Amino acid sequence: MTIAELCIFASVMLYLVTIVPAKWISVDGAGRYDNARPRDPAFYVGGIRERALGAHQNGIEAFPFFATAVLLAEFRGAPQNLINELSVLFVIVRVAYILTYVGDRPSLRSILWAIGFLITVGIFFLPWLRVYLPA
């Protein structure tokens, strides 16, 4: 298993872990989490819970393209060291993205989203660029 493939797993864990703390935070007065109604929209209205849900949903949205890009790059023979390095960078950027989303820093969050997206695009096109890259 490559480092990039472990980053695919890390990406899944990130979006799962993002929502867990929001279910136990009750600082905004929205009440306790009801496991019988896990998708109750009223629970996530406003504050840190809403932002954690947004970060969680964005992680779900970002995952398919990232995983596809990594696997395509590996299957098509792109330089593995570059795939690994960009994948680790993607996970680091996603952690920073989650922290800025939950921490209510929208401008920085948008910049980090764009960086993460560009990293994924870069991974996706590595096989096409392999002619110009070192092995």
PDB file of C-alpha atoms in Angstrom:
ATOM      1  CA  MET A   1       0.000   0.000   0.000  1.00  0.00           C
ATOM      2  CA  THR A   2       1.385   3.381  -0.985  1.00  0.00           C
ATOM      3  CA  ILE A   3       1.446   6.586   1.045  1.00  0.00           C
ATOM      4  CA  ALA A   4      -1.044   8.067  -1.425  1.00  0.00           C
ATOM      5  CA  GLU A   5      -3.450   5.182  -0.824  1.00  0.00           C
ATOM      6  CA  LEU A   6      -3.148   5.754   2.920  1.00  0.00           C
ATOM      7  CA  CYS A   7      -4.010   9.390   2.242  1.00  0.00           C
ATOM      8  CA  ILE A   8      -7.241   8.211   0.597  1.00  0.00           C
ATOM      9  CA  PHE A   9      -8.078   6.473   3.876  1.00  0.00           C
ATOM     10  CA  ALA A  10      -7.037   9.572   5.838  1.00  0.00           C
ATOM     11  CA  SER A  11      -9.338  11.678   3.675  1.00  0.00           C
ATOM     12  CA  VAL A  12     -12.296   9.468   4.585  1.00  0.00           C
ATOM     13  CA  MET A  13     -11.397   9.577   8.264  1.00  0.00           C
ATOM     14  CA  LEU A  14     -11.111  13.372   8.157  1.00  0.00           C
ATOM     15  CA  TYR A  15     -14.627  13.919   6.939  1.00  0.00           C
ATOM     16  CA  LEU A  16     -16.003  11.391   9.407  1.00  0.00           C
ATOM     17  CA  VAL A  17     -14.120  12.816  12.385  1.00  0.00           C
ATOM     18  CA  THR A  18     -15.165  16.352  11.449  1.00  0.00           C
ATOM     19  CA  ILE A  19     -18.812  15.799  12.365  1.00  0.00           C
ATOM     20  CA  VAL A  20     -18.315  13.803  15.581  1.00  0.00           C
ATOM     21  CA  PRO A  21     -17.375  16.690  17.922  1.00  0.00           C
ATOM     22  CA  ALA A  22     -20.315  18.767  16.688  1.00  0.00           C
ATOM     23  CA  LYS A  23     -22.689  16.130  17.982  1.00  0.00           C
ATOM     24  CA  TRP A  24     -21.488  16.638  21.541  1.00  0.00           C
ATOM     25  CA  ILE A  25     -20.966  20.396  21.591  1.00  0.00           C
ATOM     26  CA  SER A  26     -23.840  22.180  23.274  1.00  0.00           C
ATOM     27  CA  VAL A  27     -22.349  25.644  23.711  1.00  0.00           C
ATOM     28  CA  ASP A  28     -24.784  27.293  21.321  1.00  0.00           C
ATOM     29  CA  GLY A  29     -27.921  26.208  23.176  1.00  0.00           C
ATOM     30  CA  ALA A  30     -29.268  24.017  20.359  1.00  0.00           C
ATOM     31  CA  GLY A  31     -29.783  21.103  22.728  1.00  0.00           C
ATOM     32  CA  ARG A  32     -28.303  17.669  22.947  1.00  0.00           C
ATOM     33  CA  TYR A  33     -27.713  15.355  20.016  1.00  0.00           C
ATOM     34  CA  ASP A  34     -30.550  12.863  19.481  1.00  0.00           C
ATOM     35  CA  ASN A  35     -29.236   9.613  18.033  1.00  0.00           C
ATOM     36  CA  ALA A  36     -32.795   8.655  17.063  1.00  0.00           C
ATOM     37  CA  ARG A  37     -32.810  11.660  14.685  1.00  0.00           C
ATOM     38  CA  PRO A  38     -29.203  11.948  13.467  1.00  0.00           C
ATOM     39  CA  ARG A  39     -30.049  14.135  10.458  1.00  0.00           C
ATOM     40  CA  ASP A  40     -32.365  16.586  12.201  1.00  0.00           C
ATOM     41  CA  PRO A  41     -31.590  19.894  10.449  1.00  0.00           C
ATOM     42  CA  ALA A  42     -32.632  21.910  13.507  1.00  0.00           C
ATOM     43  CA  PHE A  43     -29.731  20.432  15.479  1.00  0.00           C
ATOM     44  CA  TYR A  44     -27.184  21.888  13.054  1.00  0.00           C
ATOM     45  CA  VAL A  45     -28.657  25.396  12.709  1.00  0.00           C
ATOM     46  CA  GLY A  46     -26.167  28.149  13.461  1.00  0.00           C
ATOM     47  CA  GLY A  47     -22.783  28.296  15.112  1.00  0.00           C
ATOM     48  CA  ILE A  48     -20.066  25.716  15.231  1.00  0.00           C
ATOM     49  CA  ARG A  49     -22.397  22.788  14.538  1.00  0.00           C
ATOM     50  CA  GLU A  50     -23.490  24.264  11.234  1.00  0.00           C
ATOM     51  CA  ARG A  51     -19.897  24.947  10.237  1.00  0.00           C
ATOM     52  CA  ALA A  52     -18.804  21.434  11.256  1.00  0.00           C
ATOM     53  CA  LEU A  53     -21.619  19.990   9.155  1.00  0.00           C
ATOM     54  CA  GLY A  54     -20.510  22.159   6.223  1.00  0.00           C
ATOM     55  CA  ALA A  55     -16.913  20.975   6.588  1.00  0.00           C
ATOM     56  CA  HIS A  56     -18.138  17.372   6.806  1.00  0.00           C
ATOM     57  CA  GLN A  57     -20.264  17.713   3.670  1.00  0.00           C
ATOM     58  CA  ASN A  58     -17.436  19.387   1.785  1.00  0.00           C
ATOM     59  CA  GLY A  59     -15.159  16.488   2.723  1.00  0.00           C
ATOM     60  CA  ILE A  60     -17.689  14.091   1.217  1.00  0.00           C
ATOM     61  CA  GLU A  61     -17.775  16.238  -1.931  1.00  0.00           C
ATOM     62  CA  ALA A  62     -13.976  16.477  -2.247  1.00  0.00           C
ATOM     63  CA  PHE A  63     -13.308  12.787  -1.634  1.00  0.00           C
ATOM     64  CA  PRO A  64     -14.397  11.176  -4.942  1.00  0.00           C
ATOM     65  CA  PHE A  65     -12.247  13.411  -7.144  1.00  0.00           C
ATOM     66  CA  PHE A  66      -9.217  13.026  -4.863  1.00  0.00           C
ATOM     67  CA  ALA A  67      -9.523   9.223  -4.652  1.00  0.00           C
ATOM     68  CA  THR A  68     -10.087   8.928  -8.399  1.00  0.00           C
ATOM     69  CA  ALA A  69      -7.125  11.186  -9.158  1.00  0.00           C
ATOM     70  CA  VAL A  70      -4.784   9.182  -6.908  1.00  0.00           C
ATOM     71  CA  LEU A  71      -5.839   5.806  -8.289  1.00  0.00           C
ATOM     72  CA  LEU A  72      -5.748   7.019 -11.893  1.00  0.00           C
ATOM     73  CA  ALA A  73      -2.281   8.487 -11.418  1.00  0.00           C
ATOM     74  CA  GLU A  74      -1.035   5.232  -9.877  1.00  0.00           C
ATOM     75  CA  PHE A  75      -2.643   3.006 -12.507  1.00  0.00           C
ATOM     76  CA  ARG A  76      -1.283   5.148 -15.340  1.00  0.00           C
ATOM     77  CA  GLY A  77       2.297   5.096 -14.070  1.00  0.00           C
ATOM     78  CA  ALA A  78       2.831   8.633 -12.848  1.00  0.00           C
ATOM     79  CA  PRO A  79       5.889   9.087 -10.608  1.00  0.00           C
ATOM     80  CA  GLN A  80       4.866   7.548  -7.286  1.00  0.00           C
ATOM     81  CA  ASN A  81       6.937   9.955  -5.208  1.00  0.00           C
ATOM     82  CA  LEU A  82       5.019  12.918  -6.675  1.00  0.00           C
ATOM     83  CA  ILE A  83       1.671  11.203  -6.143  1.00  0.00           C
ATOM     84  CA  ASN A  84       2.646  10.524  -2.518  1.00  0.00           C
ATOM     85  CA  GLU A  85       3.899  14.050  -1.854  1.00  0.00           C
ATOM     86  CA  LEU A  86       0.866  15.728  -3.398  1.00  0.00           C
ATOM     87  CA  SER A  87      -1.477  13.370  -1.541  1.00  0.00           C
ATOM     88  CA  VAL A  88       0.121  14.188   1.812  1.00  0.00           C
ATOM     89  CA  LEU A  89      -0.078  17.868   0.937  1.00  0.00           C
ATOM     90  CA  PHE A  90      -3.778  17.436   0.101  1.00  0.00           C
ATOM     91  CA  VAL A  91      -4.464  15.892   3.520  1.00  0.00           C
ATOM     92  CA  ILE A  92      -2.555  18.694   5.272  1.00  0.00           C
ATOM     93  CA  VAL A  93      -4.523  21.309   3.337  1.00  0.00           C
ATOM     94  CA  ARG A  94      -7.785  19.516   4.181  1.00  0.00           C
ATOM     95  CA  VAL A  95      -6.935  19.589   7.902  1.00  0.00           C
ATOM     96  CA  ALA A  96      -6.253  23.324   7.646  1.00  0.00           C
ATOM     97  CA  TYR A  97      -9.457  23.747   5.633  1.00  0.00           C
ATOM     98  CA  ILE A  98     -11.526  22.000   8.314  1.00  0.00           C
ATOM     99  CA  LEU A  99      -9.972  24.112  11.057  1.00  0.00           C
ATOM    100  CA  THR A 100     -10.698  27.329   9.171  1.00  0.00           C
ATOM    101  CA  TYR A 101     -14.234  26.204   8.350  1.00  0.00           C
ATOM    102  CA  VAL A 102     -15.068  25.310  11.951  1.00  0.00           C
ATOM    103  CA  GLY A 103     -13.147  28.371  13.164  1.00  0.00           C
ATOM    104  CA  ASP A 104     -15.274  30.648  10.954  1.00  0.00           C
ATOM    105  CA  ARG A 105     -12.509  32.025   8.713  1.00  0.00           C
ATOM    106  CA  PRO A 106     -14.323  32.068   5.336  1.00  0.00           C
ATOM    107  CA  SER A 107     -11.722  33.908   3.234  1.00  0.00           C
ATOM    108  CA  LEU A 108      -8.844  31.678   4.316  1.00  0.00           C
ATOM    109  CA  ARG A 109     -11.114  28.654   3.996  1.00  0.00           C
ATOM    110  CA  SER A 110     -11.851  29.518   0.353  1.00  0.00           C
ATOM    111  CA  ILE A 111      -8.150  29.892  -0.409  1.00  0.00           C
ATOM    112  CA  LEU A 112      -7.428  26.507   1.170  1.00  0.00           C
ATOM    113  CA  TRP A 113     -10.288  24.913  -0.772  1.00  0.00           C
ATOM    114  CA  ALA A 114      -8.808  26.235  -4.022  1.00  0.00           C
ATOM    115  CA  ILE A 115      -5.346  24.944  -3.093  1.00  0.00           C
ATOM    116  CA  GLY A 116      -6.767  21.499  -2.286  1.00  0.00           C
ATOM    117  CA  PHE A 117      -8.672  21.435  -5.560  1.00  0.00           C
ATOM    118  CA  LEU A 118      -5.575  22.432  -7.540  1.00  0.00           C
ATOM    119  CA  ILE A 119      -3.549  19.715  -5.807  1.00  0.00           C
ATOM    120  CA  THR A 120      -6.158  17.158  -6.861  1.00  0.00           C
ATOM    121  CA  VAL A 121      -6.128  18.480 -10.433  1.00  0.00           C
ATOM    122  CA  GLY A 122      -2.342  18.188 -10.364  1.00  0.00           C
ATOM    123  CA  ILE A 123      -2.513  14.562  -9.237  1.00  0.00           C
ATOM    124  CA  PHE A 124      -5.121  13.846 -11.903  1.00  0.00           C
ATOM    125  CA  PHE A 125      -2.880  15.158 -14.698  1.00  0.00           C
ATOM    126  CA  LEU A 126       0.391  13.600 -13.473  1.00  0.00           C
ATOM    127  CA  PRO A 127       0.117  10.663 -15.918  1.00  0.00           C
ATOM    128  CA  TRP A 128      -0.242  13.079 -18.815  1.00  0.00           C
ATOM    129  CA  LEU A 129       2.778  15.054 -17.630  1.00  0.00           C
ATOM    130  CA  ARG A 130       4.977  12.035 -16.864  1.00  0.00           C
ATOM    131  CA  VAL A 131       6.875  12.522 -20.117  1.00  0.00           C
ATOM    132  CA  TYR A 132       8.192  15.810 -18.723  1.00  0.00           C
ATOM    133  CA  LEU A 133       8.722  14.668 -15.123  1.00  0.00           C
ATOM    134  CA  PRO A 134      11.600  12.717 -13.580  1.00  0.00           C
ATOM    135  CA  ALA A 135      10.855   9.057 -12.921  1.00  0.00           C
TER     136      ALA A 135
END
